Coordinates of C-alpha atoms and ligand atoms in Angstrom, one line a residue:
X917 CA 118.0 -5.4 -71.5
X918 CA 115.9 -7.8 -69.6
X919 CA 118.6 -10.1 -68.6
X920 CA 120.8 -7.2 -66.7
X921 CA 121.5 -7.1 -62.9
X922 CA 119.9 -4.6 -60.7
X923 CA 123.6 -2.6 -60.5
X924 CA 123.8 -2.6 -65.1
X925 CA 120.6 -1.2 -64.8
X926 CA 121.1 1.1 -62.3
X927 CA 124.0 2.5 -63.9
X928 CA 122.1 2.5 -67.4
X929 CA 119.5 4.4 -66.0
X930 CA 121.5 7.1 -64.5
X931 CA 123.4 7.3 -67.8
X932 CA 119.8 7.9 -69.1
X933 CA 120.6 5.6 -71.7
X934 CA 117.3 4.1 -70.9
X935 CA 114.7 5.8 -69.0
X936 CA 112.8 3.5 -66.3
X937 CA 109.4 4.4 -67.8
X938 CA 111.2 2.8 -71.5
X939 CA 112.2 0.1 -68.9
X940 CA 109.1 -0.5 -66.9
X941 CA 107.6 -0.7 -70.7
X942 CA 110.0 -3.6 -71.7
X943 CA 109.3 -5.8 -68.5
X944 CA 105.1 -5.2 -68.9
X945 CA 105.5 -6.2 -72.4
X946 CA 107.4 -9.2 -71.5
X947 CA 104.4 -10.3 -69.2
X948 CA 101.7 -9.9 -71.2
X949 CA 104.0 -11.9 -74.3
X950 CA 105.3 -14.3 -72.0
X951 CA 102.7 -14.8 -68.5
X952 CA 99.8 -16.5 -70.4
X953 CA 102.2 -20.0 -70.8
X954 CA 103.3 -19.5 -67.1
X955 CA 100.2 -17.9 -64.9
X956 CA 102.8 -16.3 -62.3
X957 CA 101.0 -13.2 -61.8
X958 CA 97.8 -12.9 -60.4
X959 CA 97.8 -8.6 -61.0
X960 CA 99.3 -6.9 -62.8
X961 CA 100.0 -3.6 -61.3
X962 CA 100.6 -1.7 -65.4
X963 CA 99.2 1.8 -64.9
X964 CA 100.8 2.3 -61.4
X965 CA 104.0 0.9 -62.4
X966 CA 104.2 3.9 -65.3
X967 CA 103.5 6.1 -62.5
X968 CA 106.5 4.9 -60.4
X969 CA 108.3 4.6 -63.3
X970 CA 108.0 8.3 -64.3
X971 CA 108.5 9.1 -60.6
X972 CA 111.9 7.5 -60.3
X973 CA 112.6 9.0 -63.7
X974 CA 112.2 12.7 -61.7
X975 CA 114.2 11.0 -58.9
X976 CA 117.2 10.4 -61.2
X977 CA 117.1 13.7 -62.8
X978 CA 117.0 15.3 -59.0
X979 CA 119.9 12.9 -58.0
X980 CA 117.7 11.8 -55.4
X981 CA 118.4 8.1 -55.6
X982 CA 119.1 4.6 -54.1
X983 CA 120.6 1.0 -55.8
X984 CA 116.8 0.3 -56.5
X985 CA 115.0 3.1 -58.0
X986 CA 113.9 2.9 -60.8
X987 CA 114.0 -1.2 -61.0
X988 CA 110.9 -3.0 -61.4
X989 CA 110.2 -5.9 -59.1
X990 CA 107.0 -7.9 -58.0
X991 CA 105.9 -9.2 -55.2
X992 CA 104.2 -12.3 -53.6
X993 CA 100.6 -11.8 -52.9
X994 CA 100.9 -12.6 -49.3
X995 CA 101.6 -8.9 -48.9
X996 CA 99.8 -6.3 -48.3
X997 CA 99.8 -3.9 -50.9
X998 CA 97.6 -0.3 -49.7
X999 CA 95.2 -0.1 -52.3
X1000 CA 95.8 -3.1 -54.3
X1001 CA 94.3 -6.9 -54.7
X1002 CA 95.8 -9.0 -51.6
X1003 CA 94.7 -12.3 -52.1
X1004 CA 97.0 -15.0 -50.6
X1005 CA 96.2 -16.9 -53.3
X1006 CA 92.7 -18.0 -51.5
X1007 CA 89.1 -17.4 -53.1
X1008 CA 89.0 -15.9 -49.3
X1009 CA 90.3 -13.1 -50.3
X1010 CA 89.8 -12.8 -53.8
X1011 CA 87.9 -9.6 -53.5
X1012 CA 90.3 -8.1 -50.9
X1013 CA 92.0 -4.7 -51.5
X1014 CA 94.1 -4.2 -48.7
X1015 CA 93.5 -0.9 -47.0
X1016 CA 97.6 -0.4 -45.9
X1017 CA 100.9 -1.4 -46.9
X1018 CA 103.2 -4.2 -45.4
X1019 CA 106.4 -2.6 -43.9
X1020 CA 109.1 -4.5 -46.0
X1021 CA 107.0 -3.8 -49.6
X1022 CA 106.7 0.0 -48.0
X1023 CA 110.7 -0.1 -47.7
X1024 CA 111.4 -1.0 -51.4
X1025 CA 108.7 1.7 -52.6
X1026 CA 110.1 4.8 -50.5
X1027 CA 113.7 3.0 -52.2
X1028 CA 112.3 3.9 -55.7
X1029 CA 111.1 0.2 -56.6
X1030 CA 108.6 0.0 -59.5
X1031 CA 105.9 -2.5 -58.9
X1032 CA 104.9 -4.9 -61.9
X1033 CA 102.2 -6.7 -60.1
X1034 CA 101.6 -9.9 -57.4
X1035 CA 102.5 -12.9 -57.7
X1036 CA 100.9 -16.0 -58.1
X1037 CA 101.4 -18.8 -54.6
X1038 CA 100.3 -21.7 -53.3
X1039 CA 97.0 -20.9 -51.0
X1040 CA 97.7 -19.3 -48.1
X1041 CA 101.3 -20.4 -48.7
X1042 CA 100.7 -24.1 -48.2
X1043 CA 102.6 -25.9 -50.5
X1044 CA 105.2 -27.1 -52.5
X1045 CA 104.3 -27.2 -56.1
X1046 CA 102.0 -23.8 -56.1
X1047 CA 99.0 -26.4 -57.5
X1048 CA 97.3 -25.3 -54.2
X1049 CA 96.5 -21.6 -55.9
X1050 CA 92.6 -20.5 -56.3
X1051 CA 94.2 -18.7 -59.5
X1052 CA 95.9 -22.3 -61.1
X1053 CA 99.2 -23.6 -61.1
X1054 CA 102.5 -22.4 -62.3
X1055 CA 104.2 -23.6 -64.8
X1056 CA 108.5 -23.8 -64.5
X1057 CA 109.9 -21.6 -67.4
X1058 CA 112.3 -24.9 -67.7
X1059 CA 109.7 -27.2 -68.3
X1060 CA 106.2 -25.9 -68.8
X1061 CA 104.9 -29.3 -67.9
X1062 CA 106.0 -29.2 -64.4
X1063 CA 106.0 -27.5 -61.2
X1064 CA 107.8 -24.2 -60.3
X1065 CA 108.2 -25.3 -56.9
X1066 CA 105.8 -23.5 -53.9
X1067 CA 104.4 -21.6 -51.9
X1068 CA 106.3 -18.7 -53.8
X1069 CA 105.8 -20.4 -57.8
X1070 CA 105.0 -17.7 -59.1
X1071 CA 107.8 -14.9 -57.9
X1072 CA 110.1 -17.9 -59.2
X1073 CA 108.6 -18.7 -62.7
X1074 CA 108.4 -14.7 -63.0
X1075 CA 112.1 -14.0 -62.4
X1076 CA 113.0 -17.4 -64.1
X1077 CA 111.7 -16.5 -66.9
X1078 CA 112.7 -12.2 -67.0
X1079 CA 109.3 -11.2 -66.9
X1080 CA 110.8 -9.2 -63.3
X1081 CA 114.5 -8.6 -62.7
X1082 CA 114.0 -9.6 -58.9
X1083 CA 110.7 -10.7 -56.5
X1084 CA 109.8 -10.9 -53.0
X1085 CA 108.7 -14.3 -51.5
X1086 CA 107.9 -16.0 -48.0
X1087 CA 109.6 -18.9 -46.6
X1088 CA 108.3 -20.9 -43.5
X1089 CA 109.4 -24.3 -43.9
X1090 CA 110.9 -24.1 -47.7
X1091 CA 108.7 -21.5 -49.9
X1092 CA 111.7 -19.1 -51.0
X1093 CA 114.8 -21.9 -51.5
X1094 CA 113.1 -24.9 -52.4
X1095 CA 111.2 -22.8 -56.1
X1096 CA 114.9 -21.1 -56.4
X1097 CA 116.1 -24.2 -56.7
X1098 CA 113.6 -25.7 -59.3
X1099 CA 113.7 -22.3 -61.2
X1100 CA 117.9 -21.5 -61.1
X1101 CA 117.7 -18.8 -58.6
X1102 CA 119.3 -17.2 -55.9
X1103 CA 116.8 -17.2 -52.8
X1104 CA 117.5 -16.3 -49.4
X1105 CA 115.1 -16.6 -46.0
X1106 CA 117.1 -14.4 -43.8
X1107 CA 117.3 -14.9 -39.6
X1108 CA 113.8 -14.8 -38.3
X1109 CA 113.1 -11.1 -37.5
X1110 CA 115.3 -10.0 -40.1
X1111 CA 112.6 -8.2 -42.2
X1112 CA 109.5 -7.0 -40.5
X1113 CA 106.4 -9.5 -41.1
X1114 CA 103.9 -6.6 -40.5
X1115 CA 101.9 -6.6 -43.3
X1116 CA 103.1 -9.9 -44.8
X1117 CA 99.4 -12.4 -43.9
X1118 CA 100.3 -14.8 -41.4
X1119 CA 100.6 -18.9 -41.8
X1120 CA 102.9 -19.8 -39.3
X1121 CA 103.8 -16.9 -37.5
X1122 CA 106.7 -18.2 -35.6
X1123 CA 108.4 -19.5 -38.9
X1124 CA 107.5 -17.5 -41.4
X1125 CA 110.1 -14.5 -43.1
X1126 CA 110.5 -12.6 -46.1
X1127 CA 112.9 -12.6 -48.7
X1128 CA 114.4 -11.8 -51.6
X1129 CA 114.5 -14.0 -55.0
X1130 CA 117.1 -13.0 -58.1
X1131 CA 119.3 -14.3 -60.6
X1132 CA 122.4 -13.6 -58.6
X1133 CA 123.6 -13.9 -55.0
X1134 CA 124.6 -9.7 -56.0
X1135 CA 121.2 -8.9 -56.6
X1136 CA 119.5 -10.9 -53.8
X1137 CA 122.1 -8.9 -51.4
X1138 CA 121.2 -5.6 -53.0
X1139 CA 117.4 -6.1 -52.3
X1140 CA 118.0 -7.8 -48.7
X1141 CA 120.2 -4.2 -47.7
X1142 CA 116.3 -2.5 -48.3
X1143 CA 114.2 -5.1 -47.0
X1144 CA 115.7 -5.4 -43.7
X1145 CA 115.9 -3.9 -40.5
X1146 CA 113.6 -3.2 -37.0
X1147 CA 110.0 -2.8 -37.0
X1148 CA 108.2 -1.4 -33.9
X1149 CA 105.0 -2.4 -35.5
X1150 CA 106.6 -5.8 -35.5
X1151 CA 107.0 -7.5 -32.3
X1152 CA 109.0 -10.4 -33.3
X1153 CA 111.7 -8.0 -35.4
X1154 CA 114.8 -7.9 -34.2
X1155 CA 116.8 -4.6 -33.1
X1156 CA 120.4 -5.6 -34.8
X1157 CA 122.0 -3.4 -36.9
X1158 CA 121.2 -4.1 -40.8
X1159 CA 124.8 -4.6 -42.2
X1160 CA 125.8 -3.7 -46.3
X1161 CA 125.7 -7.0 -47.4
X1162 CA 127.0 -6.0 -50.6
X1163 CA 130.1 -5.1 -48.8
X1164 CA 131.4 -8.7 -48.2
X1165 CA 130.5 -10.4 -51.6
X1166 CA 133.9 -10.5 -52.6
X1167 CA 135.6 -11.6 -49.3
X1168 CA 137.8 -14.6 -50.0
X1169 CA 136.6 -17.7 -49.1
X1170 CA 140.0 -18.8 -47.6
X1171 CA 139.9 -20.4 -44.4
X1172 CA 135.9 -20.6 -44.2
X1173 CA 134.7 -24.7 -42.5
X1174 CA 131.8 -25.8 -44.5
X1175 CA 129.8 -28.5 -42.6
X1176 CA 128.2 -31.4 -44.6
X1177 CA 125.9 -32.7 -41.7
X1178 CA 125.5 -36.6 -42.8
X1179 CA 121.5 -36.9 -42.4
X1180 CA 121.2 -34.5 -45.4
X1181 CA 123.1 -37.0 -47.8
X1182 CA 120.4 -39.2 -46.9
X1183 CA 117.9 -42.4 -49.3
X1184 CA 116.0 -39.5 -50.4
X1185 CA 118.9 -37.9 -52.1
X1186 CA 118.5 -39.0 -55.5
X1187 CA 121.6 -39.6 -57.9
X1188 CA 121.2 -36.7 -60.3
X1189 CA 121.2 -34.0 -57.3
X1190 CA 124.0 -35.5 -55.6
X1191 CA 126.3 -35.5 -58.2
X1192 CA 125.9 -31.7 -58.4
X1193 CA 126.3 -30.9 -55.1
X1194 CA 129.5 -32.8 -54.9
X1195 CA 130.8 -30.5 -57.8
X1196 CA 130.3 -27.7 -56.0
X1197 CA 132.2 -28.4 -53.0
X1198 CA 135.0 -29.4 -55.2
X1199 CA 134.3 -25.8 -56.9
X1200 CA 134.2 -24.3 -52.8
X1201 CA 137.1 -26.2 -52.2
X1202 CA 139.4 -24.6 -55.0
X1203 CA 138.2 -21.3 -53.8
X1204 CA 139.7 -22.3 -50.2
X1205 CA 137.1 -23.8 -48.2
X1206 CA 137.2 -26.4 -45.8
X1207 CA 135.1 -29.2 -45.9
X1208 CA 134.0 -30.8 -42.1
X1209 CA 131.0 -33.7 -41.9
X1210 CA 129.0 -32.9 -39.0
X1211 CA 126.1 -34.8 -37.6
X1212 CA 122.5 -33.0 -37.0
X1213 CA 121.8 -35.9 -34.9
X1214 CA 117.4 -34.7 -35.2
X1215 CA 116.9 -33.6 -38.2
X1216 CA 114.6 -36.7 -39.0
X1217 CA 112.5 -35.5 -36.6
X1218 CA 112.1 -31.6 -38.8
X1219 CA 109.2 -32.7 -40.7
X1220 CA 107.3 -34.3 -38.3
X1221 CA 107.1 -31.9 -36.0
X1222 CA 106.9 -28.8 -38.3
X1223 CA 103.9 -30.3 -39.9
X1224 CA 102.1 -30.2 -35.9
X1225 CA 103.9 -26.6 -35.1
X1226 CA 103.1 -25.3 -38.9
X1227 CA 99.3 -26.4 -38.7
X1228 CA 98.9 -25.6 -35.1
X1229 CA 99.3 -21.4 -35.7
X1230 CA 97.8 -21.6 -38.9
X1231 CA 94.8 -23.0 -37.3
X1232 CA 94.6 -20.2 -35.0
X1233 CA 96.1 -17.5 -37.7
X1234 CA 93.1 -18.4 -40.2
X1235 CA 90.4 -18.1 -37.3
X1236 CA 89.7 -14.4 -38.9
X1237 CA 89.0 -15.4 -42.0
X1238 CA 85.2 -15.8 -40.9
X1239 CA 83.0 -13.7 -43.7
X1240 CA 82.2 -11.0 -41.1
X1241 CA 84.9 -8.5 -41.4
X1242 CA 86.7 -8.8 -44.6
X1243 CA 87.2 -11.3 -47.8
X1244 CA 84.6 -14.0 -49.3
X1245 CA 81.4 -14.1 -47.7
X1246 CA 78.6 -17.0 -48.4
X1247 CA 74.9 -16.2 -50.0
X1248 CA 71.9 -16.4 -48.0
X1249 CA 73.7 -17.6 -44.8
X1250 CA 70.5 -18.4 -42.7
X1251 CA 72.2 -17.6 -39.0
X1252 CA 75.9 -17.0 -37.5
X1253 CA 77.1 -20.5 -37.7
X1254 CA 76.2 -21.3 -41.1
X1255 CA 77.7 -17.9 -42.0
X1256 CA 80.8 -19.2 -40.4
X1257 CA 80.6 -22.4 -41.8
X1258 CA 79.8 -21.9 -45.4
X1259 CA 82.1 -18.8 -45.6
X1260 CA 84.9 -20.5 -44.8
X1261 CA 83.8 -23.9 -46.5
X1262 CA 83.2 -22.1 -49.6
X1263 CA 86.0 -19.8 -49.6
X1264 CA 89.2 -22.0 -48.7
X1265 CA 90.8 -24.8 -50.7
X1266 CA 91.4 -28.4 -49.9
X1267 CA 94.9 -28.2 -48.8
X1268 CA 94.7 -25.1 -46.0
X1269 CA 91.4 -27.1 -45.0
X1270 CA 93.5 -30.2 -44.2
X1271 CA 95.5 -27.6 -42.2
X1272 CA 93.2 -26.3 -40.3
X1273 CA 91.9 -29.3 -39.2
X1274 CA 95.1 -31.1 -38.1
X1275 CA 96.3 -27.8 -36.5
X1276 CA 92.4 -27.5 -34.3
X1277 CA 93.4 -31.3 -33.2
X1278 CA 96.9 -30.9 -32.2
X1279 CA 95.8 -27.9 -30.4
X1280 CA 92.6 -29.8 -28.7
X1281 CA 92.6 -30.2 -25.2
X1282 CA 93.9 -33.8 -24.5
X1283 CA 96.5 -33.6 -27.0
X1284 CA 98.2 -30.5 -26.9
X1285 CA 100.6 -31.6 -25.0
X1286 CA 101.2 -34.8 -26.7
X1287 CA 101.4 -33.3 -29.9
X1288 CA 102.0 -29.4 -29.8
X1289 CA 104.2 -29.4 -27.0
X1290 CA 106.3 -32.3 -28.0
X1291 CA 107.0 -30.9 -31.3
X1292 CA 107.9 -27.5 -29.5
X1293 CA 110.6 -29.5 -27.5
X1294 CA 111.8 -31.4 -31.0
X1295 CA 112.4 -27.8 -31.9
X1296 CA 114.6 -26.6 -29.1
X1297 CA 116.7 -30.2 -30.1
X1298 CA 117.4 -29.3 -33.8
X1299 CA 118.0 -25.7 -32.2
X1300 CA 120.6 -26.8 -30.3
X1301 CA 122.0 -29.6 -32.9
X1302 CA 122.3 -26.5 -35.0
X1303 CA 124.3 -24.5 -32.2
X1304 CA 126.6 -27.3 -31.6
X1305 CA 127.7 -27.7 -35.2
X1306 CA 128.5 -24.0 -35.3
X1307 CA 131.4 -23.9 -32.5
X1308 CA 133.1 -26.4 -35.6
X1309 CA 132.1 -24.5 -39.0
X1310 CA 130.9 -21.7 -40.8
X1311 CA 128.8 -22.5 -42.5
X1312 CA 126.3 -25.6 -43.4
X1313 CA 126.1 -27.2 -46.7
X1314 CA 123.1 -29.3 -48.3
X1315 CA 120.9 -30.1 -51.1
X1316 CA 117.7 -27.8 -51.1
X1317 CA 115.8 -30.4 -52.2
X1318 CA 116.4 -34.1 -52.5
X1319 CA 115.1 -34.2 -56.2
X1320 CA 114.4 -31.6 -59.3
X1321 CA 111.3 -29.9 -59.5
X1322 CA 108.2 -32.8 -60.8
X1323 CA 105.2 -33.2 -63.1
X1324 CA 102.5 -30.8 -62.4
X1325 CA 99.2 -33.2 -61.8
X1326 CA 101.7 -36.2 -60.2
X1327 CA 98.8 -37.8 -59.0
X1328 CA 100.9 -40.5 -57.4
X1329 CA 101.3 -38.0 -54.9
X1330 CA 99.9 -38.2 -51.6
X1331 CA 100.3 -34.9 -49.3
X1332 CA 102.8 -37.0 -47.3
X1333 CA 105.0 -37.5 -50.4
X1334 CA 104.5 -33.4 -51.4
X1335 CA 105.6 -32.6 -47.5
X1336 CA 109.0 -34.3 -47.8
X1337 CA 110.2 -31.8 -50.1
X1338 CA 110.8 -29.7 -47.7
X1339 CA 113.2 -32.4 -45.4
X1340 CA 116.1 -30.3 -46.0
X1341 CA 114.4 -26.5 -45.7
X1342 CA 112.4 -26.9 -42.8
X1343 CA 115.0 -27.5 -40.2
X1344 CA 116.3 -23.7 -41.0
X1345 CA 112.9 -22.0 -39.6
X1346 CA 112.1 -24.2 -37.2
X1347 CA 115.4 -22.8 -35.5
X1348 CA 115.4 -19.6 -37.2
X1349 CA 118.4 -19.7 -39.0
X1350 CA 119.0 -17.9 -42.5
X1351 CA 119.3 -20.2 -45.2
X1352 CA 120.2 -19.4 -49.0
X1353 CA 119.3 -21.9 -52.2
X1354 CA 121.5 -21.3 -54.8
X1355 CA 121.7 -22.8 -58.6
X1356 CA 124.1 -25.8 -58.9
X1357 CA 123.8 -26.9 -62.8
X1358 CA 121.5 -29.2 -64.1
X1359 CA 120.1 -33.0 -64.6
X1360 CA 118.2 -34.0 -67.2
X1361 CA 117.4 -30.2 -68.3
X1362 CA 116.2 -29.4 -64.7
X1363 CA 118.0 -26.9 -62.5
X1364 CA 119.1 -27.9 -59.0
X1365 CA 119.7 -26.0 -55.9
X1366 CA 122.1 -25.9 -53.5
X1367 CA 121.6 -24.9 -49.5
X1368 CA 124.1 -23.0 -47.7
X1369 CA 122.4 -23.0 -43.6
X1370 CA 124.4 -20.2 -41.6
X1371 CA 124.3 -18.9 -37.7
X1372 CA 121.7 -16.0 -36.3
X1373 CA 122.4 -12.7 -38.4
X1374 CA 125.2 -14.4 -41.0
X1375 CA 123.5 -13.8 -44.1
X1376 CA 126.0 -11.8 -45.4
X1377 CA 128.4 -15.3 -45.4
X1378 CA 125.5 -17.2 -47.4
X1379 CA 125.8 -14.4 -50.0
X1380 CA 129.3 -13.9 -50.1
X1381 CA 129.7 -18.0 -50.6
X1382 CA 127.2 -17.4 -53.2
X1383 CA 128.7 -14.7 -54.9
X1384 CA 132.0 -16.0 -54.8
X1385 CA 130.7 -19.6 -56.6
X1386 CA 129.1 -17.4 -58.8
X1387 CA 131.8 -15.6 -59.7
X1388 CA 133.5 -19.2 -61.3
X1389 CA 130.5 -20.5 -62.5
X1390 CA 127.6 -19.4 -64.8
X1391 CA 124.7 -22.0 -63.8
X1392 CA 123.1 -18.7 -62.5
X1393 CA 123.2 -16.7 -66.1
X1394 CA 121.4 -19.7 -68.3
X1395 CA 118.4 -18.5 -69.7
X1396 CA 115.2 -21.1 -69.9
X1397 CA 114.4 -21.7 -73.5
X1398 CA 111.8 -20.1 -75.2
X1399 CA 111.7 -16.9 -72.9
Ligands
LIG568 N1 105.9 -26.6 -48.3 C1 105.8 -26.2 -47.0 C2 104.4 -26.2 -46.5 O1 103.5 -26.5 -47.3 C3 106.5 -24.9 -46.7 C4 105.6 -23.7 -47.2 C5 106.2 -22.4 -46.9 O2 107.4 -22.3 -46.7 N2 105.4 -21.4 -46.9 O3 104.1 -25.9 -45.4

């Protein structure tokens, strides 16, 4: 039962050949057999998941019901979830209960979503192995030894490893596609101001969107159609019309210009990844697609200056974390600035520290425009590289990651090292294009993902790519030993 997709189990519930409580019962049992050898869950959400459950059970019996009620999911705990633990990971907010709900985890409820709990994440989502968590690391369902991949580890090991059918997760410079790809899933990060950020705690505000994470390009579309759409509490949300992007899936792939941009089949590609990704555009091309290279002439430049923009409004996002309002709050502080001080020294980690510090510096007088504005103008460049490319394809193909997920603990690793992870992800958000991982087969036991990078508001030709490889392939439907 726990390996279905969101449409068996829909049906199966309206045949009431299983009733969501009986099903909400199977995936809380699977957590608390399964969670203690992964850590993905920092709450579990039990007795008001049985509520929900027994809710959409009345919703079914009424006919009163959408593709998702009645399915259990889980979300990232980067959201804020009215009445339940927020606490982005952080010691910061480890006693936070967030006093409203985040727009896009609002949208799945009112659809009839069960919630099985948060998720465990990299701090503050800063990170690419979730080692950065107050709460411990991850482990990958594929290997318990190494890392799920980060800032969303923990949605990734969970739905890896059927303890969920589908998650939510964040993604500003990799979070959602690069753990896909270490865990075998199907991640998208749609256009930015796709789905509504209220609600969802800020790093990077002008990079960061939601998205969904699932075994199949099918279900990921499913759980997009109810995430998306305008926001008017949402400034940056965009007014286009949210399209069925189920609707498409099985559009033939006849005809469709996939661009292979050459600095992405670059020295950090490593052997076993490249291989894979060449089978699959042998598989694409079978199906009818086109193969183009195209040059992204500035993608070098992606980290760099992602790593100034991404530290520069995290700097300013985390000022309010400051032991006055809300969240972790020092003992005995003897005036304002130690309460300051010690709150915030205390209560974040190393890594969103490091942050905060090169973001306050970037942003100094003196260098902002040698550092923050520079890197703003590097942006508008891979923008327009980007913009080029699409008046020649469709769509843009890539690794997700130049290598497979890694040792948890690889203390040869210097941040530098961790942050080129994401050379392949970042470009995506800092032009705010939608971008899908999706699983490609394996090396040396490991999964590895595939990127497909398409124009403003084309997710549904991401999915439908996706869903169409899926449909000759069944990289997606392997289950991780042992769960
Ligand atoms: N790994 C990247 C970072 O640490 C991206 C994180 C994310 O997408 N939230 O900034």
């Amino acid at each position: 039962m726990h390996t279905k997709s969101i449409k068996e189990l829909s049906k199966l519930l309206h045949k009431k050949t299983i009733s969501c409580v009986e099903l909400t019962k199977i995936f809380l049992e699977r957590m608390e057999k399964y969670d203690s050898k992964l850590n993905s869950f920092i709450t579990v959400t039990d007795e008001l998941a049985l509520i929900q459950a027994k809710n959409a059970d009345k919703r079914i019996a009424e006919n009163k019901t959408t593709p998702l009620t009645g399915i259990p999911i889980a979300h990232k705990d980067l959201f804020c979830t009215k009445d339940i633990k927020t606490s982005c990971g952080s010691k910061i907010l480890d006693n936070f209960i967030s006093p409203y709900e985040a727009t896009m985890t609002n949208k799945l409820k009112q659809a009839g979503m069960i919630l099985l709990g948060k998720t465990n994440m990299d701090e503050f989502a800063m990170g690419s192995s979730n080692e950065n968590s107050f709460y411990g690391h991850v482990c990958n369902p594929w290997n318990l030894q190494n890392v799920p991949g980060g800032s969303s580890g923990g949605s990734a090991a969970a739905v890896a490893a059927y303890l969920t059918p589908v998650a939510t997760g964040t993604d500003t410079g990799g979070s959602i596609r690069q753990p896909a790809s270490y865990c075998n899933l199907t991640g998208i990060k749609p256009t930015y101001g796709r789905i509504s950020r209220f609600g969802m705690v800020a790093f990077a505000s002008s990079l960061d969107q939601a998205g969904p994470m699932a075994t199949s390009a099918e279900d990921a579309a499913i759980l997009l159609n109810h995430m998306s759409g305008f926001d008017v509490q949402d400034s940056t949300s965009m007014q286009e019309p949210v399209l069925d992007y189920t609707a498409t899936l099985n559009n033939s792939l006849k005809g469709v210009t996939i661009g292979l941009p050459k600095e992405y089949f670059d020295e950090n590609l490593t052997t076993g990844v490249a291989v894979k990704i060449d089978n699959v555009l042998t598989e694409l091309e079978r199906l009818g697609a086109k193969l183009k290279e195209i040059t992204l002439p500035h993608s070098k430049l992606s980290a760099p200056a992602y790593y100034i923009i991404a530290p520069a409004e995290c700097s300013s996002n985390l000022a309010r974390f400051d032991g006055v309002r809300y969240g972790y709050r020092c003992k005995n502080p003897l005036d304002l600035e130690d309460l300051y001080a010690r709150s915030r020294g205390e209560g974040f980690g190393d890594e969103v520290k490091r942050r905060i510090m090169v973001g306050t510096y970037a942003l100094s007088s003196g260098y902002y425009d040698a550092y923050y504005l520079k890197a703003q103008k590097i942006r508008r460049l891979i923008a327009d590289d980007f913009k080029r490319a699409y008046e020649d394809v469709d769509i843009i193909l890539s690794p997700t990651t130049p290598t497979p997920s890694f040792a948890i603990g690889n203390s040869s690793q210097t941040p530098i090292e961790m942050y080129l992870n994401d050379i392949y992800t970042i470009p995506a958000n800092l032009a705010g294009l939608p971008a899908l991982s999706m699983p490609a087969g394996f090396t040396e036991g490991l999964p590895i993902g595939v990127q497909l990078i398409g124009n403003y508001f084309k997710e549904a030709n991401l999915l439908n790519i996706a869903h169409q490889y899926q449909q000759v392939t069944d990289w997606h439907q392997q289950i991780p030993e042992g769960f």
